[in-house]
DNA sequence: CAGTATCCGTAGGGATACTG
DNA sequence: CAGTATCCCTACGGATACTG
């Protein structure tokens, strides 16, 4: 049975909408495109800004824009998940790391990401089955 | 230490970009705004289309549009997480439920949502601290 | 009821240039 | 290096109307 009140949903644009129940906002920060990646990477070790940027955009297509990374980090910092350690040296050096709270979140996110990877085979099979069924249907429809 | 390969990230627009490593796509489907809510609701019990629509948009602001719910459900169905049971009666009746695979995903998502709720107090405190520190800084900056 | 098809607005997010 | 400030565009997602 349900764990408790999680089943109570809300909606509206995510962004800054004040009319949304507060926990949904945090959830969206954590599950956001870059939020997910930032948390997972920081679970490994602390990172500097540009270092993190490169780490995230490692594989395929271009990575995060500076703007988005900044924005993501600020949001997560404000929520108390990420710690920002800016040291007044030249050139500037800023290290980002997880807080205890952030680590808890990151572990859950990583678990989900890991699950996704582990189950990719099943997903791929489901997709092919779906696509073939669809094609058969559309074919019948057109003849 | 890291569980394995999850730390390897990718990027590019989520949508249908073929150049993104496949598991990231599934992760984005699962963590998408409506995907999260659909999975959590369906964990409770099966739902009919409109019923699900209403259940999701229960609390605050307006809920999901038909379009978005349809799209979300189709994506999740294609990924093999949701089962669609369309019965040829009049009026049409379609029930959505979780597959075994979907249930695994949904449980992780619900755990994350639950965690978020449980830790809201900490998050709120962090936010106030952040906002005050920021205001103090900006104040000093302007004087 | 359960969708599909269209039109359309907006803000999410990328690229670039500039600052401390 | 680590950001901020701007410009700009597209695709996410809402509203509406129509179909099976």
GROMACS .gro file of C-alpha atoms (C1' of nucleotides) in nm:
model
  326
    1UNK     CA    1   0.000   0.000   0.000
    2UNK     CA    2   0.093   0.363  -0.041
    3UNK     CA    3   0.371   0.496   0.176
    4UNK     CA    4   0.158   0.793   0.276
    5UNK     CA    5   0.087   1.125   0.118
    6UNK     CA    6   0.300   1.101  -0.192
    7UNK     CA    7   0.000   1.015  -0.404
    8UNK     CA    8  -0.129   1.368  -0.369
    9UNK     CA    9  -0.017   1.543  -0.684
   10UNK     CA   10  -0.005   1.897  -0.808
   11UNK     CA   11   0.074   2.064  -1.134
   12UNK     CA   12   0.124   2.400  -1.299
   13UNK     CA   13   0.445   2.508  -1.461
   14UNK     CA   14   0.740   2.393  -1.254
   15UNK     CA   15   0.975   2.687  -1.259
   16UNK     CA   16   0.896   2.926  -0.978
   17UNK     CA   17   0.521   2.884  -0.959
   18UNK     CA   18   0.426   2.962  -0.599
   19UNK     CA   19   0.096   2.774  -0.632
   20UNK     CA   20   0.269   2.433  -0.642
   21UNK     CA   21   0.315   2.224  -0.333
   22UNK     CA   22   0.674   2.282  -0.222
   23UNK     CA   23   0.809   1.932  -0.230
   24UNK     CA   24   0.725   1.896  -0.597
   25UNK     CA   25   0.961   2.184  -0.666
   26UNK     CA   26   1.251   2.018  -0.491
   27UNK     CA   27   1.171   1.695  -0.670
   28UNK     CA   28   1.186   1.876  -1.001
   29UNK     CA   29   1.519   2.032  -0.914
   30UNK     CA   30   1.658   1.693  -0.827
   31UNK     CA   31   1.515   1.520  -1.132
   32UNK     CA   32   1.591   1.801  -1.375
   33UNK     CA   33   1.803   1.720  -1.676
   34UNK     CA   34   2.124   1.866  -1.536
   35UNK     CA   35   2.038   1.821  -1.171
   36UNK     CA   36   2.047   1.446  -1.211
   37UNK     CA   37   2.389   1.453  -1.373
   38UNK     CA   38   2.537   1.700  -1.130
   39UNK     CA   39   2.428   1.495  -0.832
   40UNK     CA   40   2.563   1.174  -0.978
   41UNK     CA   41   2.898   1.325  -1.066
   42UNK     CA   42   2.939   1.493  -0.728
   43UNK     CA   43   2.869   1.162  -0.560
   44UNK     CA   44   3.203   1.053  -0.696
   45UNK     CA   45   3.405   1.342  -0.560
   46UNK     CA   46   3.405   1.722  -0.536
   47UNK     CA   47   3.448   1.910  -0.860
   48UNK     CA   48   3.548   2.255  -0.970
   49UNK     CA   49   3.312   2.441  -1.200
   50UNK     CA   50   3.471   2.384  -1.538
   51UNK     CA   51   3.586   2.042  -1.439
   52UNK     CA   52   3.229   1.946  -1.362
   53UNK     CA   53   3.117   2.098  -1.686
   54UNK     CA   54   3.359   1.883  -1.881
   55UNK     CA   55   3.280   1.573  -1.681
   56UNK     CA   56   2.912   1.605  -1.758
   57UNK     CA   57   2.945   1.669  -2.128
   58UNK     CA   58   3.194   1.388  -2.172
   59UNK     CA   59   3.027   1.144  -2.402
   60UNK     CA   60   2.787   1.237  -2.682
   61UNK     CA   61   2.663   1.576  -2.803
   62UNK     CA   62   2.769   1.903  -2.644
   63UNK     CA   63   2.746   1.923  -2.266
   64UNK     CA   64   2.588   2.176  -2.033
   65UNK     CA   65   2.607   2.542  -2.113
   66UNK     CA   66   2.773   2.755  -1.845
   67UNK     CA   67   2.442   2.919  -1.788
   68UNK     CA   68   2.258   2.598  -1.717
   69UNK     CA   69   2.530   2.458  -1.497
   70UNK     CA   70   2.542   2.777  -1.294
   71UNK     CA   71   2.167   2.781  -1.263
   72UNK     CA   72   2.149   2.416  -1.165
   73UNK     CA   73   2.422   2.449  -0.906
   74UNK     CA   74   2.265   2.757  -0.755
   75UNK     CA   75   1.928   2.589  -0.726
   76UNK     CA   76   2.076   2.283  -0.565
   77UNK     CA   77   2.285   2.496  -0.333
   78UNK     CA   78   1.984   2.694  -0.228
   79UNK     CA   79   1.798   2.374  -0.153
   80UNK     CA   80   2.087   2.272   0.069
   81UNK     CA   81   2.197   1.977  -0.144
   82UNK     CA   82   2.521   2.117  -0.277
   83UNK     CA   83   2.794   2.298  -0.091
   84UNK     CA   84   2.982   2.576  -0.264
   85UNK     CA   85   3.329   2.649  -0.143
   86UNK     CA   86   3.462   2.964  -0.305
   87UNK     CA   87   3.820   3.046  -0.218
   88UNK     CA   88   3.943   3.403  -0.271
   89UNK     CA   89   4.252   3.328  -0.472
   90UNK     CA   90   4.363   3.433  -0.815
   91UNK     CA   91   4.265   3.274  -1.040
   92UNK     CA   92   3.936   3.204  -0.861
   93UNK     CA   93   3.884   2.852  -0.735
   94UNK     CA   94   3.541   2.719  -0.644
   95UNK     CA   95   3.475   2.365  -0.535
   96UNK     CA   96   3.136   2.204  -0.536
   97UNK     CA   97   3.048   1.907  -0.320
   98UNK     CA   98   2.743   1.734  -0.178
   99UNK     CA   99   2.605   1.814   0.164
  100UNK     CA  100   2.481   1.528   0.377
  101UNK     CA  101   2.133   1.604   0.254
  102UNK     CA  102   2.254   1.614  -0.103
  103UNK     CA  103   2.427   1.283  -0.067
  104UNK     CA  104   2.103   1.118   0.037
  105UNK     CA  105   1.928   1.257  -0.268
  106UNK     CA  106   2.215   1.173  -0.499
  107UNK     CA  107   2.220   0.816  -0.386
  108UNK     CA  108   1.856   0.773  -0.471
  109UNK     CA  109   1.907   0.936  -0.807
  110UNK     CA  110   2.205   0.720  -0.880
  111UNK     CA  111   2.008   0.412  -0.786
  112UNK     CA  112   1.743   0.511  -1.036
  113UNK     CA  113   2.001   0.577  -1.305
  114UNK     CA  114   2.164   0.247  -1.230
  115UNK     CA  115   1.832   0.069  -1.250
  116UNK     CA  116   1.768   0.228  -1.585
  117UNK     CA  117   2.097   0.103  -1.716
  118UNK     CA  118   2.044  -0.245  -1.581
  119UNK     CA  119   1.702  -0.271  -1.740
  120UNK     CA  120   1.787  -0.123  -2.075
  121UNK     CA  121   1.769  -0.461  -2.242
  122UNK     CA  122   1.409  -0.507  -2.128
  123UNK     CA  123   1.322  -0.157  -2.238
  124UNK     CA  124   1.471  -0.209  -2.581
  125UNK     CA  125   1.276  -0.529  -2.627
  126UNK     CA  126   0.956  -0.359  -2.521
  127UNK     CA  127   1.021  -0.084  -2.768
  128UNK     CA  128   1.072  -0.313  -3.061
  129UNK     CA  129   0.758  -0.504  -2.974
  130UNK     CA  130   0.568  -0.178  -2.948
  131UNK     CA  131   0.702  -0.044  -3.276
  132UNK     CA  132   0.626  -0.363  -3.464
  133UNK     CA  133   0.275  -0.385  -3.327
  134UNK     CA  134   0.222  -0.026  -3.426
  135UNK     CA  135   0.354  -0.079  -3.773
  136UNK     CA  136   0.131  -0.383  -3.822
  137UNK     CA  137  -0.166  -0.179  -3.711
  138UNK     CA  138  -0.088   0.115  -3.935
  139UNK     CA  139  -0.026  -0.117  -4.225
  140UNK     CA  140  -0.367  -0.277  -4.182
  141UNK     CA  141  -0.516   0.067  -4.152
  142UNK     CA  142  -0.380   0.177  -4.489
  143UNK     CA  143  -0.475  -0.121  -4.697
  144UNK     CA  144   3.261   0.428  -0.442
  145UNK     CA  145   3.072   0.442  -0.765
  146UNK     CA  146   2.841   0.156  -0.847
  147UNK     CA  147   2.990   0.128  -1.193
  148UNK     CA  148   2.932   0.314  -1.516
  149UNK     CA  149   2.661   0.553  -1.409
  150UNK     CA  150   2.912   0.833  -1.375
  151UNK     CA  151   2.952   0.848  -1.750
  152UNK     CA  152   2.722   1.123  -1.864
  153UNK     CA  153   2.596   1.255  -2.194
  154UNK     CA  154   2.398   1.554  -2.302
  155UNK     CA  155   2.224   1.718  -2.596
  156UNK     CA  156   1.857   1.793  -2.607
  157UNK     CA  157   1.659   1.516  -2.447
  158UNK     CA  158   1.360   1.471  -2.672
  159UNK     CA  159   1.439   1.233  -2.953
  160UNK     CA  160   1.806   1.306  -3.001
  161UNK     CA  161   1.959   0.987  -3.137
  162UNK     CA  162   2.309   1.091  -3.034
  163UNK     CA  163   2.237   1.044  -2.663
  164UNK     CA  164   2.324   0.729  -2.479
  165UNK     CA  165   1.999   0.530  -2.460
  166UNK     CA  166   1.963   0.489  -2.088
  167UNK     CA  167   1.960   0.865  -2.038
  168UNK     CA  168   1.649   0.879  -2.252
  169UNK     CA  169   1.464   0.631  -2.038
  170UNK     CA  170   1.578   0.812  -1.728
  171UNK     CA  171   1.437   1.134  -1.867
  172UNK     CA  172   1.107   0.970  -1.947
  173UNK     CA  173   1.084   0.838  -1.594
  174UNK     CA  174   1.189   1.163  -1.431
  175UNK     CA  175   0.986   1.387  -1.661
  176UNK     CA  176   0.734   1.619  -1.503
  177UNK     CA  177   0.430   1.405  -1.578
  178UNK     CA  178   0.611   1.076  -1.592
  179UNK     CA  179   0.690   1.097  -1.223
  180UNK     CA  180   0.329   1.165  -1.131
  181UNK     CA  181   0.186   0.899  -1.359
  182UNK     CA  182   0.415   0.634  -1.217
  183UNK     CA  183   0.335   0.729  -0.860
  184UNK     CA  184  -0.038   0.731  -0.917
  185UNK     CA  185  -0.037   0.400  -1.102
  186UNK     CA  186   0.155   0.245  -0.817
  187UNK     CA  187  -0.162   0.283  -0.616
  188UNK     CA  188  -0.392   0.110  -0.861
  189UNK     CA  189  -0.485   0.099  -1.230
  190UNK     CA  190  -0.654   0.407  -1.370
  191UNK     CA  191  -0.863   0.498  -1.667
  192UNK     CA  192  -0.746   0.787  -1.881
  193UNK     CA  193  -0.965   1.069  -1.755
  194UNK     CA  194  -0.958   0.932  -1.407
  195UNK     CA  195  -0.580   0.949  -1.408
  196UNK     CA  196  -0.596   1.296  -1.550
  197UNK     CA  197  -0.814   1.412  -1.266
  198UNK     CA  198  -0.610   1.230  -1.004
  199UNK     CA  199  -0.293   1.404  -1.117
  200UNK     CA  200  -0.433   1.753  -1.132
  201UNK     CA  201  -0.605   1.718  -0.798
  202UNK     CA  202  -0.437   1.970  -0.575
  203UNK     CA  203  -0.299   2.304  -0.691
  204UNK     CA  204  -0.303   2.468  -1.036
  205UNK     CA  205  -0.449   2.304  -1.345
  206UNK     CA  206  -0.343   1.946  -1.414
  207UNK     CA  207  -0.207   1.771  -1.721
  208UNK     CA  208  -0.342   1.853  -2.062
  209UNK     CA  209  -0.486   1.557  -2.254
  210UNK     CA  210  -0.205   1.594  -2.497
  211UNK     CA  211   0.068   1.568  -2.238
  212UNK     CA  212  -0.094   1.279  -2.058
  213UNK     CA  213  -0.136   1.091  -2.383
  214UNK     CA  214   0.220   1.160  -2.479
  215UNK     CA  215   0.355   1.060  -2.141
  216UNK     CA  216   0.156   0.739  -2.133
  217UNK     CA  217   0.262   0.644  -2.484
  218UNK     CA  218   0.626   0.700  -2.404
  219UNK     CA  219   0.606   0.496  -2.088
  220UNK     CA  220   0.412   0.225  -2.268
  221UNK     CA  221   0.668   0.210  -2.542
  222UNK     CA  222   0.943   0.176  -2.283
  223UNK     CA  223   0.753  -0.119  -2.138
  224UNK     CA  224   0.675   0.048  -1.806
  225UNK     CA  225   0.303   0.095  -1.850
  226UNK     CA  226   0.046  -0.150  -1.977
  227UNK     CA  227  -0.241  -0.021  -2.185
  228UNK     CA  228  -0.556  -0.229  -2.184
  229UNK     CA  229  -0.802  -0.096  -2.441
  230UNK     CA  230  -1.135  -0.272  -2.444
  231UNK     CA  231  -1.354  -0.241  -2.754
  232UNK     CA  232  -1.672  -0.134  -2.587
  233UNK     CA  233  -1.889   0.171  -2.627
  234UNK     CA  234  -1.812   0.408  -2.476
  235UNK     CA  235  -1.442   0.323  -2.504
  236UNK     CA  236  -1.272   0.203  -2.191
  237UNK     CA  237  -0.896   0.200  -2.151
  238UNK     CA  238  -0.715   0.101  -1.835
  239UNK     CA  239  -0.357   0.184  -1.761
  240UNK     CA  240  -0.146  -0.009  -1.517
  241UNK     CA  241   0.218  -0.071  -1.437
  242UNK     CA  242   0.411  -0.360  -1.581
  243UNK     CA  243   0.651  -0.544  -1.355
  244UNK     CA  244   0.927  -0.333  -1.500
  245UNK     CA  245   0.723  -0.019  -1.446
  246UNK     CA  246   0.655  -0.112  -1.088
  247UNK     CA  247   1.027  -0.131  -1.018
  248UNK     CA  248   1.080   0.212  -1.164
  249UNK     CA  249   0.777   0.357  -0.991
  250UNK     CA  250   0.893   0.234  -0.655
  251UNK     CA  251   1.223   0.411  -0.693
  252UNK     CA  252   1.052   0.727  -0.804
  253UNK     CA  253   0.811   0.712  -0.516
  254UNK     CA  254   1.098   0.661  -0.275
  255UNK     CA  255   1.261   0.974  -0.410
  256UNK     CA  256   0.937   1.169  -0.384
  257UNK     CA  257   0.888   1.043  -0.034
  258UNK     CA  258   1.240   1.141   0.060
  259UNK     CA  259   1.180   1.488  -0.076
  260UNK     CA  260   0.872   1.524   0.139
  261UNK     CA  261   1.044   1.395   0.448
  262UNK     CA  262   1.334   1.636   0.408
  263UNK     CA  263   1.135   1.943   0.318
  264UNK     CA  264   1.200   2.097   0.657
  265UNK     CA  265   1.576   2.077   0.603
  266UNK     CA  266   1.540   2.218   0.255
  267UNK     CA  267   1.334   2.510   0.376
  268UNK     CA  268   1.588   2.591   0.641
  269UNK     CA  269   1.868   2.577   0.389
  270UNK     CA  270   1.676   2.812   0.164
  271UNK     CA  271   1.619   3.071   0.429
  272UNK     CA  272   1.982   3.061   0.527
  273UNK     CA  273   2.083   3.097   0.163
  274UNK     CA  274   1.844   3.384   0.100
  275UNK     CA  275   1.954   3.571   0.408
  276UNK     CA  276   2.320   3.530   0.331
  277UNK     CA  277   2.252   3.652  -0.019
  278UNK     CA  278   2.061   3.954   0.101
  279UNK     CA  279   2.336   4.044   0.346
  280UNK     CA  280   2.587   4.019   0.064
  281UNK     CA  281   2.385   4.228  -0.176
  282UNK     CA  282   2.317   4.482   0.095
  283UNK     CA  283   2.688   4.520   0.163
  284UNK     CA  284   2.748   4.543  -0.207
  285UNK     CA  285   2.513   4.839  -0.245
  286UNK     CA  286   2.627   5.048   0.046
  287DC     C1'  287  -1.477   0.829  -2.324
  288DA     C1'  288  -1.034   0.825  -2.533
  289DG     C1'  289  -0.792   0.993  -2.794
  290DT     C1'  290  -0.573   1.267  -3.261
  291DA     C1'  291  -0.479   1.697  -3.516
  292DT     C1'  292  -0.366   2.200  -3.517
  293DC     C1'  293  -0.247   2.620  -3.380
  294DC     C1'  294   0.027   2.898  -3.097
  295DG     C1'  295   0.253   3.125  -2.678
  296DT     C1'  296   0.621   3.115  -2.360
  297DA     C1'  297   1.004   3.013  -2.110
  298DG     C1'  298   1.372   2.679  -2.106
  299DG     C1'  299   1.796   2.670  -2.246
  300DG     C1'  300   2.205   2.748  -2.599
  301DA     C1'  301   2.571   3.087  -2.789
  302DT     C1'  302   2.823   3.475  -2.726
  303DA     C1'  303   3.039   3.860  -2.507
  304DC     C1'  304   3.181   4.076  -2.097
  305DT     C1'  305   3.338   4.126  -1.579
  306DG     C1'  306   3.593   4.035  -1.121
  307DC     C1'  307   3.875   3.050  -1.379
  308DA     C1'  308   3.413   3.137  -1.252
  309DG     C1'  309   3.080   3.331  -1.332
  310DT     C1'  310   2.698   3.737  -1.506
  311DA     C1'  311   2.440   3.967  -1.879
  312DT     C1'  312   2.207   3.946  -2.344
  313DC     C1'  313   2.013   3.792  -2.732
  314DC     C1'  314   1.750   3.464  -2.956
  315DC     C1'  315   1.525   3.049  -3.103
  316DT     C1'  316   1.289   2.618  -3.070
  317DA     C1'  317   1.030   2.263  -2.886
  318DC     C1'  318   0.755   2.187  -2.459
  319DG     C1'  319   0.335   2.198  -2.350
  320DG     C1'  320  -0.159   2.434  -2.319
  321DA     C1'  321  -0.622   2.526  -2.558
  322DT     C1'  322  -0.936   2.407  -2.888
  323DA     C1'  323  -1.176   2.143  -3.225
  324DC     C1'  324  -1.260   1.710  -3.438
  325DT     C1'  325  -1.290   1.171  -3.484
  326DG     C1'  326  -1.393   0.660  -3.367
   0.00000   0.00000   0.00000
